[in-house]
């Protein structure tokens, strides 16, 4: 072997070693991904009709449950001798407007400003299964709510006013 071949071979090995070191040394790599968002217009929930129990006669004995169903029909049940008076009754109605298909749950509460009525509750909207509903596409849906309360001979004879609150939570 001559000196010239040894120097060239050593120089080539040194150059390849430098290339390998720079190709596999620390560095920076990057990649990209797409991003997207859908912005919806706000949903609206508007009361279009109040819950009205009409006029009822309190029992002189026993207790009665007075109920208005989600169709606005009134009934009285129980061991009391209270009665119904021919008056206007209605279920509460709310109009829900959504910009896209959605599933939701509802919660509702009914309170009266005056004391005296007991076991006050709300009947879930007829358009839901329990308190879960679905709207298949953008649009509107009416949610009707009924309610009920108990009255006894101790219930004060007066006009009762209250508030029915419906809350819609999206899943």
Coordinates of C-alpha atoms in Angstrom, one line a residue:
X1 CA 0.0 0.0 0.0
X2 CA 1.3 3.4 -0.8
X3 CA 1.0 6.6 1.2
X4 CA -1.1 8.3 -1.4
X5 CA -3.9 5.6 -1.2
X6 CA -3.9 5.7 2.5
X7 CA -4.3 9.4 2.7
X8 CA -7.2 9.4 0.2
X9 CA -8.9 6.5 1.9
X10 CA -8.5 8.2 5.3
X11 CA -9.8 11.5 3.9
X12 CA -12.9 9.9 2.4
X13 CA -13.6 8.1 5.6
X14 CA -13.3 11.4 7.5
X15 CA -15.7 13.1 5.1
X16 CA -18.3 10.3 5.3
X17 CA -18.1 10.4 9.1
X18 CA -18.8 14.2 9.1
X19 CA -21.8 13.7 6.8
X20 CA -23.2 11.0 8.9
X21 CA -22.8 13.1 12.1
X22 CA -24.7 16.1 10.6
X23 CA -27.5 13.9 9.1
X24 CA -28.3 12.2 12.4
X25 CA -27.4 14.9 14.9
X26 CA -30.1 16.8 16.9
X27 CA -32.3 19.1 14.8
X28 CA -35.9 20.2 14.3
X29 CA -38.7 18.5 12.4
X30 CA -42.3 19.8 11.9
X31 CA -45.6 18.6 10.4
X32 CA -49.0 20.3 9.9
X33 CA -52.6 19.4 10.7
X34 CA -55.8 20.9 9.6
X35 CA -58.0 22.8 12.1
X36 CA -61.7 23.4 11.9
X37 CA -64.5 24.9 14.0
X38 CA -68.2 25.4 13.5
X39 CA -69.7 28.5 15.1
X40 CA -73.4 28.2 15.8
X41 CA -75.8 31.1 16.3
X42 CA -77.2 31.2 19.9
X43 CA -80.1 29.0 20.8
X44 CA -83.3 30.6 22.1
X45 CA -85.9 29.5 24.6
X46 CA -89.0 31.6 24.7
X47 CA -92.1 31.2 26.9
X48 CA -95.2 31.3 24.7
X49 CA -97.8 30.3 27.2
X50 CA -98.2 30.2 31.0
X51 CA -99.1 27.3 33.2
X52 CA -102.7 28.0 34.4
X53 CA -104.5 25.8 36.9
X54 CA -107.7 27.8 36.7
X55 CA -109.9 27.9 39.8
X56 CA -110.3 25.0 42.1
X57 CA -112.4 24.5 45.3
X58 CA -110.3 23.4 48.3
X59 CA -111.6 20.3 50.1
X60 CA -113.4 20.7 53.5
X61 CA -112.0 17.3 54.4
X62 CA -109.0 15.2 53.2
X63 CA -106.4 16.2 50.6
X64 CA -106.6 16.5 46.9
X65 CA -103.9 16.6 44.2
X66 CA -104.6 19.1 41.4
X67 CA -102.8 18.5 38.2
X68 CA -102.6 20.0 34.7
X69 CA -101.0 17.7 32.2
X70 CA -98.8 18.7 29.3
X71 CA -101.8 19.1 27.1
X72 CA -103.5 21.5 29.5
X73 CA -106.1 19.2 30.9
X74 CA -106.9 19.5 34.6
X75 CA -107.7 16.7 37.0
X76 CA -108.3 16.4 40.7
X77 CA -107.6 13.2 42.7
X78 CA -107.3 12.0 46.2
X79 CA -109.4 11.4 49.3
X80 CA -110.5 15.1 49.7
X81 CA -113.8 16.5 48.5
X82 CA -112.3 19.4 46.6
X83 CA -113.6 20.3 43.2
X84 CA -113.0 21.9 39.8
X85 CA -114.6 25.1 38.6
X86 CA -115.2 25.6 34.9
X87 CA -112.2 27.9 34.1
X88 CA -109.4 28.2 31.7
X89 CA -106.4 25.9 32.2
X90 CA -103.3 25.5 30.1
X91 CA -99.9 23.8 30.1
X92 CA -96.9 26.0 30.0
X93 CA -95.3 26.2 26.5
X94 CA -91.8 27.1 25.6
X95 CA -90.4 27.4 22.1
X96 CA -86.8 26.1 21.7
X97 CA -84.9 27.2 18.5
X98 CA -81.6 25.5 17.7
X99 CA -79.3 26.1 14.7
X100 CA -78.3 22.4 14.4
X101 CA -79.3 18.9 15.4
X102 CA -78.8 18.4 19.1
X103 CA -79.7 16.2 22.1
X104 CA -80.6 17.9 25.3
X105 CA -81.8 17.4 28.9
X106 CA -84.3 19.6 30.7
X107 CA -84.7 20.6 34.3
X108 CA -87.7 22.4 35.6
X109 CA -89.0 23.9 38.9
X110 CA -92.2 25.4 40.0
X111 CA -92.5 27.6 43.0
X112 CA -95.3 29.7 44.4
X113 CA -94.8 33.0 46.2
X114 CA -97.5 32.2 48.8
X115 CA -97.2 29.4 51.3
X116 CA -99.9 26.8 51.6
X117 CA -99.6 24.5 48.6
X118 CA -97.6 21.4 49.1
X119 CA -95.9 18.7 47.1
X120 CA -95.5 21.1 44.2
X121 CA -94.0 19.5 41.1
X122 CA -93.7 19.9 37.3
X123 CA -94.7 17.4 34.6
X124 CA -91.8 16.9 32.1
X125 CA -92.3 18.2 28.5
X126 CA -94.3 15.9 26.4
X127 CA -91.7 16.1 23.6
X128 CA -89.0 14.5 25.8
X129 CA -88.5 11.0 27.1
X130 CA -88.3 11.8 30.8
X131 CA -86.1 14.8 30.6
X132 CA -84.1 13.9 27.5
X133 CA -85.0 15.3 24.1
X134 CA -83.6 15.3 20.6
X135 CA -84.0 17.7 17.7
X136 CA -83.0 16.0 14.4
X137 CA -82.0 19.2 12.5
X138 CA -81.9 22.9 12.8
X139 CA -85.3 24.2 13.7
X140 CA -87.8 24.7 16.5
X141 CA -89.5 22.5 19.1
X142 CA -92.3 23.3 21.5
X143 CA -91.8 22.0 25.0
X144 CA -95.1 21.8 27.1
X145 CA -95.0 21.4 30.8
X146 CA -97.7 20.6 33.3
X147 CA -97.6 20.7 37.0
X148 CA -99.4 19.6 40.2
X149 CA -99.8 20.4 43.8
X150 CA -101.7 19.1 46.9
X151 CA -104.3 21.1 48.8
X152 CA -106.2 20.3 52.0
X153 CA -108.8 21.9 54.1
X154 CA -105.9 23.9 55.7
X155 CA -104.9 25.5 52.4
X156 CA -105.6 29.2 52.5
X157 CA -108.3 30.3 50.0
X158 CA -106.5 33.0 47.9
X159 CA -104.9 33.5 44.5
X160 CA -101.5 31.8 44.2
X161 CA -98.9 33.1 41.8
X162 CA -95.6 31.5 41.0
X163 CA -92.7 30.9 38.7
X164 CA -92.1 27.9 36.4
X165 CA -88.5 27.7 35.3
X166 CA -87.3 25.5 32.4
X167 CA -83.6 25.0 31.8
X168 CA -82.3 23.2 28.7
X169 CA -78.8 21.7 28.8
X170 CA -77.1 20.4 25.7
X171 CA -75.3 17.1 25.6

